[in-house]
Short mmCIF file of C-alpha atoms in Angstrom, two decimals:
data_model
loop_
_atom_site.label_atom_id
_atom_site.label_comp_id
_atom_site.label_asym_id
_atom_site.label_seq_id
_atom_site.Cartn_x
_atom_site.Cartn_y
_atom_site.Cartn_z
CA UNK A 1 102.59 122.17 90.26
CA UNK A 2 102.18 119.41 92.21
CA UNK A 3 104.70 116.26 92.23
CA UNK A 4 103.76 113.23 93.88
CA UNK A 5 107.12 110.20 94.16
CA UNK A 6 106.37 106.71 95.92
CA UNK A 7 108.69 104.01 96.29
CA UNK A 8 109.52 101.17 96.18
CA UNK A 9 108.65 100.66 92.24
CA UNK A 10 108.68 97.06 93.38
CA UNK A 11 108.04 95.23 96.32
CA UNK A 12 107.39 91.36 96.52
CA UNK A 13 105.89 89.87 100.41
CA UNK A 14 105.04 86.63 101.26
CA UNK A 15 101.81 85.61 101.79
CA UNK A 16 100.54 87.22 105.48
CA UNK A 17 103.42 89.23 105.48
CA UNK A 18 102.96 92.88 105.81
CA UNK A 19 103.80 95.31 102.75
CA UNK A 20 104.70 99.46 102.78
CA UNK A 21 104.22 101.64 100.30
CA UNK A 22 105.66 105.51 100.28
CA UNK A 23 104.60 108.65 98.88
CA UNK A 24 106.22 112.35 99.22
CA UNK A 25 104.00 115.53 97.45
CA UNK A 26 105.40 118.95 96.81
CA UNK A 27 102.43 121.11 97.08
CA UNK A 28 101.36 121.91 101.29
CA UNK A 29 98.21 123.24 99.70
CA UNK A 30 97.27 119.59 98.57
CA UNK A 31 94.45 118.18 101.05
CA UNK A 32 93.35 114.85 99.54
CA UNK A 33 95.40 111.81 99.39
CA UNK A 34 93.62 108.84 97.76
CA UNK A 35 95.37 105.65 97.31
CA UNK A 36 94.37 103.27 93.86
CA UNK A 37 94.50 99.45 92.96
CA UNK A 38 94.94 98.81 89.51
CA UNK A 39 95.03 94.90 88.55
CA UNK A 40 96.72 94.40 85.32
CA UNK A 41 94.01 95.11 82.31
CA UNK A 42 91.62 96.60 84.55
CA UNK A 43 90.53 100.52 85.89
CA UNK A 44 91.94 102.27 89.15
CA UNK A 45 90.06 101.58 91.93
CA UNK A 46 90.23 103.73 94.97
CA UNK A 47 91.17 101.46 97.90
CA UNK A 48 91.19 103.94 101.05
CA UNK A 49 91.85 107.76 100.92
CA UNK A 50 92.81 110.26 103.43
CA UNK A 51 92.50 113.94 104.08
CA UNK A 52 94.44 116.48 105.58
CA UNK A 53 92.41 116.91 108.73
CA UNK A 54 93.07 113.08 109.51
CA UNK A 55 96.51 111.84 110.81
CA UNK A 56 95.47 108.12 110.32
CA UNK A 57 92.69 105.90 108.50
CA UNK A 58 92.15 102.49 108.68
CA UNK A 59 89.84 100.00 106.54
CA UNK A 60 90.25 96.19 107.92
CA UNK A 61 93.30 94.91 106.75
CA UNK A 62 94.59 98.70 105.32
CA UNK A 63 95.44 101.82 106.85
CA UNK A 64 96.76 105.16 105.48
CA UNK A 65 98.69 107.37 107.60
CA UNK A 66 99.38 111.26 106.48
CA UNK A 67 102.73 113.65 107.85
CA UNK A 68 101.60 116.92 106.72
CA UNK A 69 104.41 118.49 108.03
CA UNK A 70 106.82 115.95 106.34
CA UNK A 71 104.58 116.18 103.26
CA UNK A 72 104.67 112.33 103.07
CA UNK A 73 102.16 109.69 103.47
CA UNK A 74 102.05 105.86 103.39
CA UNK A 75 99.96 102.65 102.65
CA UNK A 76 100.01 100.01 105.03
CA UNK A 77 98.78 96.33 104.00
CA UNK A 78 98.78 93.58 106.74
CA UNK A 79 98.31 90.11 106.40
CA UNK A 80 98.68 90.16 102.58
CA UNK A 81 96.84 87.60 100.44
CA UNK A 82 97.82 86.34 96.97
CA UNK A 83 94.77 88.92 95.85
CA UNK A 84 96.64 91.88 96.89
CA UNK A 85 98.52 91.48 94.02
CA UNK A 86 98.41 94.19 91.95
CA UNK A 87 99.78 97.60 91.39
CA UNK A 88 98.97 100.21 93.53
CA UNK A 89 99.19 104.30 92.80
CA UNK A 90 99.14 107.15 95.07
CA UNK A 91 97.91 110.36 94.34
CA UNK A 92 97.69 113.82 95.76
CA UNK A 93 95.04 116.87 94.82
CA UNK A 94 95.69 120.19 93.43
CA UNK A 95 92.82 122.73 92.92
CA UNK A 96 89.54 120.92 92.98
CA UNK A 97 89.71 117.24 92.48
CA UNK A 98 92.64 117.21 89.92
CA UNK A 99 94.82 114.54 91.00
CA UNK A 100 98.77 114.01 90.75
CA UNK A 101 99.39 110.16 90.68
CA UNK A 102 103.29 109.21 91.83
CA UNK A 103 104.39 106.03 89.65
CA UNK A 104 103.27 103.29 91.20
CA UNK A 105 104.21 99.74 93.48
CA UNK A 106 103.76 96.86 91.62
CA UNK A 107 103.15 94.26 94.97
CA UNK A 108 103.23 90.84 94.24
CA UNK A 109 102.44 88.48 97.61
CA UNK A 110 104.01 84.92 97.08
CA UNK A 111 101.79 81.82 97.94
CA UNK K 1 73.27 101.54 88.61
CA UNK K 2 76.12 101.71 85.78
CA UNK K 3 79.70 102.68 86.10
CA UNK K 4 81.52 105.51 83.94
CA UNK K 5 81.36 104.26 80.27
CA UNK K 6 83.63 104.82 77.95
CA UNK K 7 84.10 104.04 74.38
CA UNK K 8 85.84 102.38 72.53
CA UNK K 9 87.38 99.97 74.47
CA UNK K 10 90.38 99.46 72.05
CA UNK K 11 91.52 101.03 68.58
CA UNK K 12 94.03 101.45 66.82
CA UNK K 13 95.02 104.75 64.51
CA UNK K 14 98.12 105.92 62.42
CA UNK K 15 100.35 108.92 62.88
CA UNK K 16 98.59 112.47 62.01
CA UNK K 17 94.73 110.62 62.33
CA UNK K 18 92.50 112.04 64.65
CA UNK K 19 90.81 109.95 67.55
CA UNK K 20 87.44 110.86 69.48
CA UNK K 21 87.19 109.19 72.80
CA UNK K 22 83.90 109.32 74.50
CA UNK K 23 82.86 109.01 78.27
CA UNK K 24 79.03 108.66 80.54
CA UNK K 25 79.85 109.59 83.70
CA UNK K 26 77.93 108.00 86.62
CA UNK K 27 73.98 109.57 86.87
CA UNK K 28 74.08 112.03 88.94
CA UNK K 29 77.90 112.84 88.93
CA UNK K 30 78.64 116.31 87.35
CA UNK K 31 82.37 116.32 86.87
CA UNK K 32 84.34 114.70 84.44
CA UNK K 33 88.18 113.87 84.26
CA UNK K 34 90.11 112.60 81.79
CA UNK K 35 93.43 110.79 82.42
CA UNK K 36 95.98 109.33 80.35
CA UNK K 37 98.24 106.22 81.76
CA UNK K 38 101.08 105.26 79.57
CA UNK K 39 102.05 101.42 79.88
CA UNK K 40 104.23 101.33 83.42
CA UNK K 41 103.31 104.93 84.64
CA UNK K 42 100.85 106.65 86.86
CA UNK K 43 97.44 108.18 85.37
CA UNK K 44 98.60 112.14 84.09
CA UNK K 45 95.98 114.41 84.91
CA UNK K 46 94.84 115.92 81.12
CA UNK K 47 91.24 117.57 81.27
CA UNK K 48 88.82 118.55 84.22
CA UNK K 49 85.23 119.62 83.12
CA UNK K 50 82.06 120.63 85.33
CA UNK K 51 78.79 121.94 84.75
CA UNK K 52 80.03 122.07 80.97
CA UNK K 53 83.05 124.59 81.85
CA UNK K 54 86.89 123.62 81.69
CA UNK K 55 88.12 123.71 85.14
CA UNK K 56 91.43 122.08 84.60
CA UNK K 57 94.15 121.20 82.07
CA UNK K 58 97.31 119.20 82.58
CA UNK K 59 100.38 120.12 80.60
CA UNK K 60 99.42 118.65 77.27
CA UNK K 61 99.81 120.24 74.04
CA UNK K 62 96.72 122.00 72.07
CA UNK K 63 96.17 118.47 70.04
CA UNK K 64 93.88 117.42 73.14
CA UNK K 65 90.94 118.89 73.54
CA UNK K 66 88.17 118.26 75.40
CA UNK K 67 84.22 119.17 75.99
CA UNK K 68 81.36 118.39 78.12
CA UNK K 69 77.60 118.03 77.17
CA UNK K 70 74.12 119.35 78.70
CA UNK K 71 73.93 115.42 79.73
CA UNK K 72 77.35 115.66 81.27
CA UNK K 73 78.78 113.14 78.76
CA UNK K 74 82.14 113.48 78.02
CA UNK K 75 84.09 113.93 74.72
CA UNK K 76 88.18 113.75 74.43
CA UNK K 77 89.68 114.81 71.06
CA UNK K 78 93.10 114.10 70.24
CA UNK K 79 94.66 115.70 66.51
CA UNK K 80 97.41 115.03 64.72
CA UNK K 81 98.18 111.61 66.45
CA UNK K 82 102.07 111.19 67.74
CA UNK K 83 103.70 107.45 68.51
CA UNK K 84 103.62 108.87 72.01
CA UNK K 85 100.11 109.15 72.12
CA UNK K 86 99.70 105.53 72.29
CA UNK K 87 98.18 104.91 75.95
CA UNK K 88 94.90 103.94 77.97
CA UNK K 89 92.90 107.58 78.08
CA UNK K 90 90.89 107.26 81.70
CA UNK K 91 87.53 109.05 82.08
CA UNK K 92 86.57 109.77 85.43
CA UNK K 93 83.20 111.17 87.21
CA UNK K 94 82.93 112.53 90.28
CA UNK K 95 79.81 114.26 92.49
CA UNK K 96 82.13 117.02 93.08
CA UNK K 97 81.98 120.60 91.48
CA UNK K 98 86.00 121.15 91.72
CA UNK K 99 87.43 124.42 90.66
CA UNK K 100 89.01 123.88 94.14
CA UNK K 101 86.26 122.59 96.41
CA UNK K 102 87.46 120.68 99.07
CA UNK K 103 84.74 118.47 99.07
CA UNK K 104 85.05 116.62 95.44
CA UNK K 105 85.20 113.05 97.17
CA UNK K 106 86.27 110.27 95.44
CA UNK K 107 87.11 109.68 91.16
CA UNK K 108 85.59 106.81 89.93
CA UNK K 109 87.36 105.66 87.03
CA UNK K 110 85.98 103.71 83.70
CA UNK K 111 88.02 100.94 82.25
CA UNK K 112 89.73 103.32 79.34
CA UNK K 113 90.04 103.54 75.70
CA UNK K 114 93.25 101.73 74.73
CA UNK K 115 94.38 103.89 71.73
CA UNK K 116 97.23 102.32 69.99
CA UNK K 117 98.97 104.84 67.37
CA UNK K 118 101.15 102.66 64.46
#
C-alpha cells in the first residue's frame, strides 16, 4: 500500500520568514496530493491540494509543488504569520479517495 | 449549510466495552470516511463507504466495523475496546463516488469523537 513520510516533524520560523514542508509517497499510481491544517483541538482542514496533471499550485501566500517522477512533493508558506501556527499533514490517494496521511510538521512562527 | 456531524464529541469507555460513533455527512455528499488520529500522528485511513457499499478498509482488525444508511449517515462500531483504541475517530464526507474515481475532490472532515479507553 501506499506510504506517505514528510519531514521535518518540527520546524519553528520567525514571523515573515518562509517555512518548507516535505513529503515522499510510495505508490506512482497515487494522483491526489492534498495538504491539511490541523490547529491543536480542532478538525483537518484542507489548505491547498494538488493533482498529478499539475506540476505547481499556488493559493496567495501557499503553493504546492508535485515531482512525479521523484514521487515527492512539498508545501511552501511565505511570509508566515503567528496564525500559521499549527500542524500541518500531507496526504497522498490510493484507490478512490482513500487517503495516506505522512506524520505531520508541527510549524510554530515566532512573533 | 452544516458541516459533517459527528457524535459524541468526547467519551470515555473501559477495556472490552463497545463504542458506537456516529457521523452526517454534508447534504448532498455521498461518501463517507472514517479516520482515526492517535495523539501526535497522522489520520489512518479505517473505513470508506458509498452509496451504502464498503469501498475501502484500512488495516484494522475485525473489532471495527462500519455501515452506511439510505440517508448516507454514518455509523462506526468498535468491539472489545483495547488501551490502544484510545484516539480522535474522524468522519469525513465527500461528493465523490470513490472505488477509484479520479474525481473524488476534496474530504471534509468533522471535528471527531474523542474516545478515551481506561
Amino acid at each position: 500500500g501506499e506510504n506517505v513520510e514528510q519531514h521535518p516533524s518540527t520546524l519553528s520560523v520567525q514571523e515573515g520568514d518562509s517555512a518548507v514542508i516535505k513529503c515522499t509517497y510510495s505508490d506512482s499510481a497515487s494522483n491526489y496530493f492534498p495538504w491539511y491544517k490541523q490547529e491543536l483541538g480542532k478538525r483537518p482542514q484542507l489548505i491547498i491540494d494538488i493533482r498529478s496533471n499539475v506540476g505547481e499550485k499556488k493559493d496567495q501566500r501557499i503553493a504546492v509543488t508535485l515531482n512525479k517522477t521523484a514521487k515527492h512533493f512539498s508545501l511552501h508558506i511565505t511570509e508566515t504569520q503567528p496564525e500559521d501556527s499549527a500542524v500541518y499533514f500531507c496526504a497522498a490517494n490510493n484507490a478512490g479517495n482513500m487517503l495516506t496521511f505522512g506524520g505531520g510538521t508541527r510549524l510554530m512562527v515566532k512573533p | 449549510d452544516a458541516g459533517v456531524t459527528q457524535s459524541p464529541t468526547h467519551l470515555i469507555k473501559t477495556r472490552g466495552q463497545q463504542v458506537t460513533l456516529r457521523c452526517s455527512p454534508i447534504s448532498g455528499h455521498k461518501s463517507v470516511s472514517w479516520y482515526q488520529q492517535v495523539l501526535g500522528q497522522g489520520p489512518q485511513f479505517i473505513f470508506q463507504y458509498y452509496e451504502k457499499e464498503e469501498r475501502g478498509r484500512g488495516n484494522f482488525p475485525d473489532r471495527f466495523s462500519a455501515r452506511q444508511f439510505p440517508n448516507y449517515s454514518s455509523e462506526l462500531n468498535v468491539n472489545a475496546l483495547l488501551l490502544g483504541d484510545s484516539a480522535l475517530y474522524l468522519c469525513a464526507s465527500s461528493r465523490g463516488q470513490g472505488g477509484g474515481s479520479f474525481d473524488t475532490g476534496e474530504l471534509f472532515f468533522g471535528e471527531g469523537s474523542r474516545l478515551t479507553v481506561l
